[in-house]
XYZ file of C-alpha atoms in Angstrom:
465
model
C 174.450 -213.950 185.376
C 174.831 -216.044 182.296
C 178.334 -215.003 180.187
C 178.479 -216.370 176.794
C 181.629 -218.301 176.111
C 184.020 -216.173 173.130
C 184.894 -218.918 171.221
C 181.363 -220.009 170.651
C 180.764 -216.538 169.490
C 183.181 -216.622 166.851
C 182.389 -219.837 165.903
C 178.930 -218.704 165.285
C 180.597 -215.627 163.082
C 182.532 -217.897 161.542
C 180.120 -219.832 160.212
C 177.986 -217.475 158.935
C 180.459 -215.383 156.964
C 181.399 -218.661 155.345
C 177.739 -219.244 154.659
C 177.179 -215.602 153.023
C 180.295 -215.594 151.359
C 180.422 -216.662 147.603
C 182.822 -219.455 146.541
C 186.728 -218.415 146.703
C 188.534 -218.114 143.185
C 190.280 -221.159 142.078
C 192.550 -221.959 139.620
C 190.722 -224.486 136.958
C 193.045 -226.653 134.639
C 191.130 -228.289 131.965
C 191.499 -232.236 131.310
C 189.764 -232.495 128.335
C 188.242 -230.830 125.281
C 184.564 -229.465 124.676
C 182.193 -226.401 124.713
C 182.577 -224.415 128.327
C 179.119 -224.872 129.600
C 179.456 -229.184 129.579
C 179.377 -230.641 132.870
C 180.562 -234.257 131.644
C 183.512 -235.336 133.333
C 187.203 -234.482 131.804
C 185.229 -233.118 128.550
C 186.545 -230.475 129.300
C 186.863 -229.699 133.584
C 187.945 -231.553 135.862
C 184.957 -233.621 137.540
C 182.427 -231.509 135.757
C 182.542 -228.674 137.389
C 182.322 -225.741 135.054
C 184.420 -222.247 136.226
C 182.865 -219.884 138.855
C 182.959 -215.829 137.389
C 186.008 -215.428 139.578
C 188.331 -218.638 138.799
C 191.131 -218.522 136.066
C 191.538 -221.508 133.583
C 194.828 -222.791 132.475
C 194.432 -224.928 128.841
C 197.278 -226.769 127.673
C 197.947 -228.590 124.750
C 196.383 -230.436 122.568
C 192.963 -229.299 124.390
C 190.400 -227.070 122.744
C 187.660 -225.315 125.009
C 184.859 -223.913 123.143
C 182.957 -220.609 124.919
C 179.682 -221.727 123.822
C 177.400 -219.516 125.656
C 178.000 -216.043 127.527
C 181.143 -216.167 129.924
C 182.929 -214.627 133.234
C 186.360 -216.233 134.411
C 189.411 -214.106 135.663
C 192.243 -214.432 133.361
C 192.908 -217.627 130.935
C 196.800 -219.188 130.437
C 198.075 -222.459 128.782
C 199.630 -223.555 126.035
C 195.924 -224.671 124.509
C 193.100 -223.102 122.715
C 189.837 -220.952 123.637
C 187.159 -220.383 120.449
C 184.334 -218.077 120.517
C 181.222 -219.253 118.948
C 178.997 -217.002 117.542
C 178.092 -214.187 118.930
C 178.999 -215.400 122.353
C 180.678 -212.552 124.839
C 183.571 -213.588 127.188
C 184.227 -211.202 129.909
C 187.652 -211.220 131.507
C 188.458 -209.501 134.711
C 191.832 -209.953 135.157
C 193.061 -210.354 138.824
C 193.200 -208.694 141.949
C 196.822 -206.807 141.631
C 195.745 -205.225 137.841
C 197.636 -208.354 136.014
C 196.282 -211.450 133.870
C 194.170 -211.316 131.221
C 194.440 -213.612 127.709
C 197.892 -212.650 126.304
C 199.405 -215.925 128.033
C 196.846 -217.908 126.410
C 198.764 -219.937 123.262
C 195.505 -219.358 120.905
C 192.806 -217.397 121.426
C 189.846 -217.696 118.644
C 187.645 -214.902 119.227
C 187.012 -214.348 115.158
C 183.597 -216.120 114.833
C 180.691 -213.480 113.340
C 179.039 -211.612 116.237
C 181.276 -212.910 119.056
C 182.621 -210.148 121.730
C 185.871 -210.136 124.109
C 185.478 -207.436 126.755
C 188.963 -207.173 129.006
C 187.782 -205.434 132.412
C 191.002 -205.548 133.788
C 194.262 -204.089 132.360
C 194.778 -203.273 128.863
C 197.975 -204.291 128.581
C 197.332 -208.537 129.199
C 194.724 -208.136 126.241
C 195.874 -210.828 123.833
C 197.284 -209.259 120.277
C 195.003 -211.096 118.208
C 192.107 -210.834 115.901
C 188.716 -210.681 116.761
C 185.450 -209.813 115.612
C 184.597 -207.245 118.387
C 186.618 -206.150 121.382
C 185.940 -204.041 124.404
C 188.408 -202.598 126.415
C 186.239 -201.407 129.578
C 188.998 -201.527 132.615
C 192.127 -199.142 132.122
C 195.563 -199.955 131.147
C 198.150 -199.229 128.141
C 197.286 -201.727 125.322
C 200.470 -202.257 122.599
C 200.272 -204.844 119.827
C 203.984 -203.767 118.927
C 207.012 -206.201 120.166
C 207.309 -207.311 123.729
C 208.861 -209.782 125.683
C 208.842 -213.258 124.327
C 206.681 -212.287 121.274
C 206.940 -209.886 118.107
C 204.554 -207.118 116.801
C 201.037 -208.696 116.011
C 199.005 -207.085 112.703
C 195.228 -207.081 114.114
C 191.967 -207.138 112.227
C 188.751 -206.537 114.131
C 185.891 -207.467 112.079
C 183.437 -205.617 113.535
C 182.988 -203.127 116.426
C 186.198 -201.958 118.993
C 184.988 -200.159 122.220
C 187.012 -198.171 124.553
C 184.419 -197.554 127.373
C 186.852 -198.267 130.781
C 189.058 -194.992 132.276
C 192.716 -194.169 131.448
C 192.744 -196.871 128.609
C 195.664 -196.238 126.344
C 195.779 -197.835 123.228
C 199.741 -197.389 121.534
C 200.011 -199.224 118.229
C 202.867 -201.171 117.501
C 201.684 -202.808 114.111
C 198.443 -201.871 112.040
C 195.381 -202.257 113.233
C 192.284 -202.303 111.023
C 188.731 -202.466 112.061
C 185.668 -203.542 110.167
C 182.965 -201.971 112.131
C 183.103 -198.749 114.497
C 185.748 -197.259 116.407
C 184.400 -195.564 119.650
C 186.373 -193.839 122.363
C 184.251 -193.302 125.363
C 184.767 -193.197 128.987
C 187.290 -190.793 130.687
C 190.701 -190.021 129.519
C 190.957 -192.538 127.311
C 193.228 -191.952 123.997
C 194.152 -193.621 121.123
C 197.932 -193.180 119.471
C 197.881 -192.940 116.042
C 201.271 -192.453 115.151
C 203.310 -195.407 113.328
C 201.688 -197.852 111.379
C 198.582 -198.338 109.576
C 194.867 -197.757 111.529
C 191.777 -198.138 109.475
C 188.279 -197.860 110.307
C 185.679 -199.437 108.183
C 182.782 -197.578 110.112
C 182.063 -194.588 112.301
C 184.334 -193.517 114.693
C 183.147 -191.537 117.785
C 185.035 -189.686 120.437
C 182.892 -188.831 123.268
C 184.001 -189.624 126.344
C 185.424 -187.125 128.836
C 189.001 -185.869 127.799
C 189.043 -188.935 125.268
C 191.331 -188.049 122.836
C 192.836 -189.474 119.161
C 196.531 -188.174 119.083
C 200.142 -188.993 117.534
C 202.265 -188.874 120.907
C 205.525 -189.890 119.814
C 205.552 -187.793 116.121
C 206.726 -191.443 113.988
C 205.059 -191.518 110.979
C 201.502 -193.328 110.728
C 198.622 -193.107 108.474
C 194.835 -193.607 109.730
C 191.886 -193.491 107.364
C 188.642 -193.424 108.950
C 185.935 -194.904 106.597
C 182.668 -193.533 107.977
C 181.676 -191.063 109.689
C 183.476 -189.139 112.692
C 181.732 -187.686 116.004
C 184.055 -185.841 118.065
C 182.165 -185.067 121.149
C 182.574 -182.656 123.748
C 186.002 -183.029 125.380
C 188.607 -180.406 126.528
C 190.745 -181.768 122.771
C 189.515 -184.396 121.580
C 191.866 -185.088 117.852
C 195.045 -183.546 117.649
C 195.988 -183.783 114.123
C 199.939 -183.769 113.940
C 202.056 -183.126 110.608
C 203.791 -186.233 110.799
C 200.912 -188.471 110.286
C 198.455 -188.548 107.821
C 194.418 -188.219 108.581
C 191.925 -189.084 106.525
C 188.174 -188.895 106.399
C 185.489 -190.798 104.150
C 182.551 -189.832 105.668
C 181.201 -186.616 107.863
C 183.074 -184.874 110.328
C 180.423 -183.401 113.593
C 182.890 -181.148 116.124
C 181.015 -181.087 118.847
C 184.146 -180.127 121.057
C 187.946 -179.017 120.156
C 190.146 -180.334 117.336
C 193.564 -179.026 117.283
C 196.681 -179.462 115.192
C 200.364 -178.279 114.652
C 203.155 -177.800 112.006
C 201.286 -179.025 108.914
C 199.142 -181.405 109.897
C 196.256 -182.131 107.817
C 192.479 -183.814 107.315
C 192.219 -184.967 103.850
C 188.134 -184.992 103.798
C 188.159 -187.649 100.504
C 184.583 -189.011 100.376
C 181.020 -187.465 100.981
C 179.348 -185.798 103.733
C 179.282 -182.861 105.949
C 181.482 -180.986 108.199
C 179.528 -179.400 111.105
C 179.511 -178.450 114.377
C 181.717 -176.076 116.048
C 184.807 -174.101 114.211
C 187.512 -175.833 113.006
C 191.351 -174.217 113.494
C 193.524 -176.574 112.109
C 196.903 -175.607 110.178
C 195.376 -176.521 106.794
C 192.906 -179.000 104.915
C 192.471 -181.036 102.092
C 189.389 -181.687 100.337
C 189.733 -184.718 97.335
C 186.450 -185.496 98.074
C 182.583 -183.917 97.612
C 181.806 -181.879 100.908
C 179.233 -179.684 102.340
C 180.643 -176.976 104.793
C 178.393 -176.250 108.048
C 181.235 -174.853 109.854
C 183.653 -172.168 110.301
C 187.326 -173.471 108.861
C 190.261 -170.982 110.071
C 193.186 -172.363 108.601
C 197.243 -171.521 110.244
C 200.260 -172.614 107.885
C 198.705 -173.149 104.767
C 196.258 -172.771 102.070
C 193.963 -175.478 101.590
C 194.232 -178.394 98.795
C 191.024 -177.992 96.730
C 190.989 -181.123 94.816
C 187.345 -182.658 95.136
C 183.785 -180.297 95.604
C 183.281 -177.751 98.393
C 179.689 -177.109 98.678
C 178.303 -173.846 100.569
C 174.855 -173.081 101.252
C 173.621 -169.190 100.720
C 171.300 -169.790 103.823
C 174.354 -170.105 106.289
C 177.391 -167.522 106.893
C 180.264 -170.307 107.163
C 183.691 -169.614 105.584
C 186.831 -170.815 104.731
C 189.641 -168.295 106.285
C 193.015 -168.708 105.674
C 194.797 -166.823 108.342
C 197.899 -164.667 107.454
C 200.378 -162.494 109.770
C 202.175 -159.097 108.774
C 205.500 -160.985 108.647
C 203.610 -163.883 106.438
C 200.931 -162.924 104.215
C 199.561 -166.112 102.682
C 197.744 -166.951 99.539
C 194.588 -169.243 98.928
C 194.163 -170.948 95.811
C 191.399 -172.251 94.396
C 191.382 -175.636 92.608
C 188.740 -178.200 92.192
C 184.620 -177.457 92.031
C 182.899 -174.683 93.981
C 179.019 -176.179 94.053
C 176.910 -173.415 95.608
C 173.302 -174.092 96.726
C 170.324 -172.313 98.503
C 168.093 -173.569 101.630
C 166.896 -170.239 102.469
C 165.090 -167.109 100.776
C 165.512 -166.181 97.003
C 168.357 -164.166 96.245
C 167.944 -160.394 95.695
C 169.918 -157.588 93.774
C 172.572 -156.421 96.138
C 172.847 -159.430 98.292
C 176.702 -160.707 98.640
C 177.921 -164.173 100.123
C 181.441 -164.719 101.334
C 182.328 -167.960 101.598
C 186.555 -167.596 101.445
C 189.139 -165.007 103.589
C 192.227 -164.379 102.580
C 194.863 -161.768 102.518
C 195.316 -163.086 98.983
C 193.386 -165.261 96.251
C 194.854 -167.266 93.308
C 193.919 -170.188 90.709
C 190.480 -170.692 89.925
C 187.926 -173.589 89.965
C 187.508 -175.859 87.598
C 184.016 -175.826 87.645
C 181.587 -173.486 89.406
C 177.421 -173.839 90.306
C 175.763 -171.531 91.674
C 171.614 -171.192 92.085
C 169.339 -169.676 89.428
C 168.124 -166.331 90.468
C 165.246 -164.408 89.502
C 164.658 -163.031 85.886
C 167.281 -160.211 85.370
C 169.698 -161.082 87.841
C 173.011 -162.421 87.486
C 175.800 -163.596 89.467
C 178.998 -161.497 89.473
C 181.885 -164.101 90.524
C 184.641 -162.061 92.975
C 186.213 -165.000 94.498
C 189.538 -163.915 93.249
C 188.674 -160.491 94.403
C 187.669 -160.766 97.458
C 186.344 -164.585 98.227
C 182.511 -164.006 97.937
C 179.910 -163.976 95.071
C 177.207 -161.587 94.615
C 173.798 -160.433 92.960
C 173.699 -158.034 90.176
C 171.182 -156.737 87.903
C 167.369 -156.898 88.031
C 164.303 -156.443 85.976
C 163.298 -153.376 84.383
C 160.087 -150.999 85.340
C 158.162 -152.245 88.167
C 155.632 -154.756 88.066
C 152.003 -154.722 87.394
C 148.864 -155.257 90.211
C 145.768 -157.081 88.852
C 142.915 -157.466 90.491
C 140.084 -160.278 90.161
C 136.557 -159.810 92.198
C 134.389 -163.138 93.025
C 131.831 -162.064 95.508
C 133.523 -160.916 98.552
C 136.666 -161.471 98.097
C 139.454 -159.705 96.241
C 142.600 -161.261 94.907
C 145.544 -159.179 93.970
C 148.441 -160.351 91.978
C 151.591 -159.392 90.458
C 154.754 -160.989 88.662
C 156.816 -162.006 92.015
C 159.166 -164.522 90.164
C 160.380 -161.766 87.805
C 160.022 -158.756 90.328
C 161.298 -159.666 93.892
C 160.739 -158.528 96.890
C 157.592 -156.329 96.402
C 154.497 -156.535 98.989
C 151.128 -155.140 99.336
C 150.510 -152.010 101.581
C 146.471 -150.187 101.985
C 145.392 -147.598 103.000
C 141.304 -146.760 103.818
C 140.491 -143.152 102.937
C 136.983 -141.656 102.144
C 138.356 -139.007 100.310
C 140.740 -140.192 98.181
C 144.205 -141.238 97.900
C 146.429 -139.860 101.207
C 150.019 -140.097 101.957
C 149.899 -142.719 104.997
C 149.501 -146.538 103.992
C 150.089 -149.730 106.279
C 151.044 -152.691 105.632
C 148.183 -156.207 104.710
C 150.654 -158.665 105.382
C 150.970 -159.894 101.975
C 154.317 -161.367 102.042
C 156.378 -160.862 99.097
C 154.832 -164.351 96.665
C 151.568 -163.041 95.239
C 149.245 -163.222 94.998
C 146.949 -161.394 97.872
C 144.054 -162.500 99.118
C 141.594 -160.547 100.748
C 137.947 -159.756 101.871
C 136.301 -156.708 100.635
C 133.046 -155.049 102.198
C 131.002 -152.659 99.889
C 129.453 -150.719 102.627
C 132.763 -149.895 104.041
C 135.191 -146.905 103.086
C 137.104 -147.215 100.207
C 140.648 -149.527 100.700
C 143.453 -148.531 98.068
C 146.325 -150.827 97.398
C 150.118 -150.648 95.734
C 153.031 -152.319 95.493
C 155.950 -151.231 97.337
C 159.372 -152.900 97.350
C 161.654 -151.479 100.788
């Protein structure tokens, strides 16, 4: 019997796991200066050898290392200098316990146009620095406030700051103002707006699962958001507080909760429309020129109507200020009321609410509302009752003419003046009876239809229902 000898065996294992097995992760010191990707000498590793994906690089003084094309290392340290060129993306893993990142890195240039620093790791060893766009895609609480051996750090990100990771926390500790978009995705991922300064030059967009934009410790902040703002479908996804001030420049779409206590407010002060689902929020301010596609139930207080509300007759959205027994609350009007129409021509009797109150007070300075048909007027009873209605009409009824060319018949009638009237027939040999059907005119002459002289005669009126 032949018996193969153990240590042979795991020899044999050996070897091959060390064959399959990528290169271990080293630690890289540099001994020189120059772009990343060179593989002379000392300019800037050690025998040429440029970093594996998994190694971490320690710079020191007085050498510069430039990241000259698209780069993986673990974590850099040193007293030295990294630079970003252009539009150039360094990804940084951190290390195997959750530590290491940039923030032990003396000088980190990651400013250039286009260039990208994505931290996979945690958060918190992000260096507090400026950039032009950032990516936070591991998990972690990020805080550019004071910390251990170094003060608060003020950042400006030129362009684009991504939250895409899971249980990312960002906590500000000094301002932060960014240039491009702000967009929370991933899964419970949150943003803490409270103290300081945040500023967002372009859209923002909360999507991910449970991501959420919040003031958790109630200090006093104040975050304008530039553009536009998507808040997608998570469980809350803004939770306006009263202690820090919001503000909108573009469009607000709610495709999932926002919230708010005490007094907290949205000051919408630009352009654009809100939309989506309803809004219950403890009260608004509008400085700005904005379309409403959405329910608005406001709690604690009436609105500040500064800017333009706009409301569109073909929707049924409204402004409610809610008020208790013990606390009946007035809204007052201030600012422009622009009303316009997307949908059928108004008619006598028609009403449109747009405000509900327990109370009304103070007027607009300047109302618009769309022309109507000859005859009918609006009657204005927004301090009445919040809504706006159609009054009046033509008098008599209007005339049918008739015009013959061949075979066909055309019937017409004054439909901008009279609204609402159609064409009904009826076919009866001996003369005019008391059932008629409707042609499917429509109610915009004129009527068009073919006529057959052998046939019974066809009699037609005008009815309005």
């Amino acid at each position: 019997m032949k018996i193969n000898h153990p240590i042979g065996i795991t020899l044999a294992v050996l070897a091959t796991l060390l064959f399959l097995s990528p290169s271990r992760a080293a630690d890289i010191t540099a001994t020189g200066s120059g772009n990343w990707s060179s593989t002379v000498p000392d300019a800037p590793w050690p025998g040429g050898i440029v970093p594996g994906t998994n190694d971490s690089v320690d710079v020191e003084a007085p050498f510069v290392i430039t990241v000259d094309a698209d780069t993986t290392c673990a974590y850099l340290y040193g007293s030295g200098t990294v630079t970003l060129a252009p539009n150039v993306t360094l990804d940084i893993l951190g290390d195997t316990v959750g530590a290491q990142g940039a923030q032990q890195l003396a000088t980190l240039n990651a400013t250039a146009t286009g260039c990208t620093v994505n931290y996979h790791g945690n958060s918190f060893w992000a260096k507090r620095t400026d950039y032009y766009h950032l990516t936070f895609s591991g998990a972690g609480d990020f805080y550019n406030g004071a910390i251990p051996g170094s003060g608060a750090v003020p950042m400006n990100i030129a362009g684009n700051l991504l939250i895409s990771g899971t249980n990312v926390a960002v906590q500000q500790g000094a301002d932060i103002t960014i240039g491009g978009n702000l967009s929370i995705l991933g899964a419970t991922n949150k943003w803490d707006t409270s103290s300081f300064y945040l500023t967002v030059g372009g859209n923002t967009t909360i999507t991910g699962l449970r991501a959420l934009l919040v003031d958790l410790d109630g200090a006093l902040g104040s975050n304008y958001f530039t553009g536009s703002m998507t808040v997608g479908s998570s469980a809350l996804a803004w939770n306006v507080s009263d202690v820090t001030q919001w503000a909108l420049g573009g469009s607000l779409t709610n495709l999932g909760l926002i919230a708010g206590k005490g007094y907290g407010s949205i000051d919408f002060k630009g352009n654009g429309i809100i939309t989506g689902n309803a809004l219950k929020l403890p009260t608004i301010t509008v400085s700005g020129t904005y379309e409403v596609r959405a329910s608005i139930t406001l709690t604690t207080n009436t609105p500040t109507l500064t800017g333009t509300l706009i409301f569109d007759l073909a929707r049924t959205n409204q402004l409610t200020l809610q008020s208790y027994p013990t606390n009946p609350l007035t809204l007052y009007y201030d600012g422009a009321l622009n009303v316009i129409n997307t949908g059928a021509a108004p008619i006598a009797g028609n009403s449109y609410k747009f405000f509900n109150a327990t109370n009304y007070d103070g007027s607009f300075v300047t109302t618009s509302f769309p022309t109507l048909a000859g005859g009918l007027s609006w009657a204005d009873n927004l301090i009445a009752g919040g809504s706006i209605a159609v009054v009046g009409g033509p008098s008599g009824s209007p005339t049918l003419t008739y015009t013959v060319n061949g075979q066909t018949l055309t019937l017409s009638w004054d439909s901008g003046t009279y609204t609402g009237y159609r064409v009904i027939a009826q076919t009866n040999s001996s003369g005019i009876g008391a059932t008629w059907s409707p042609t499917g005119s429509g109610t915009v002459s004129p009527y068009i239809t073919t006529i057959n002289p052998a046939n019974p005669a066809v009699f037609y009126r005008l009815v309005k229902p």
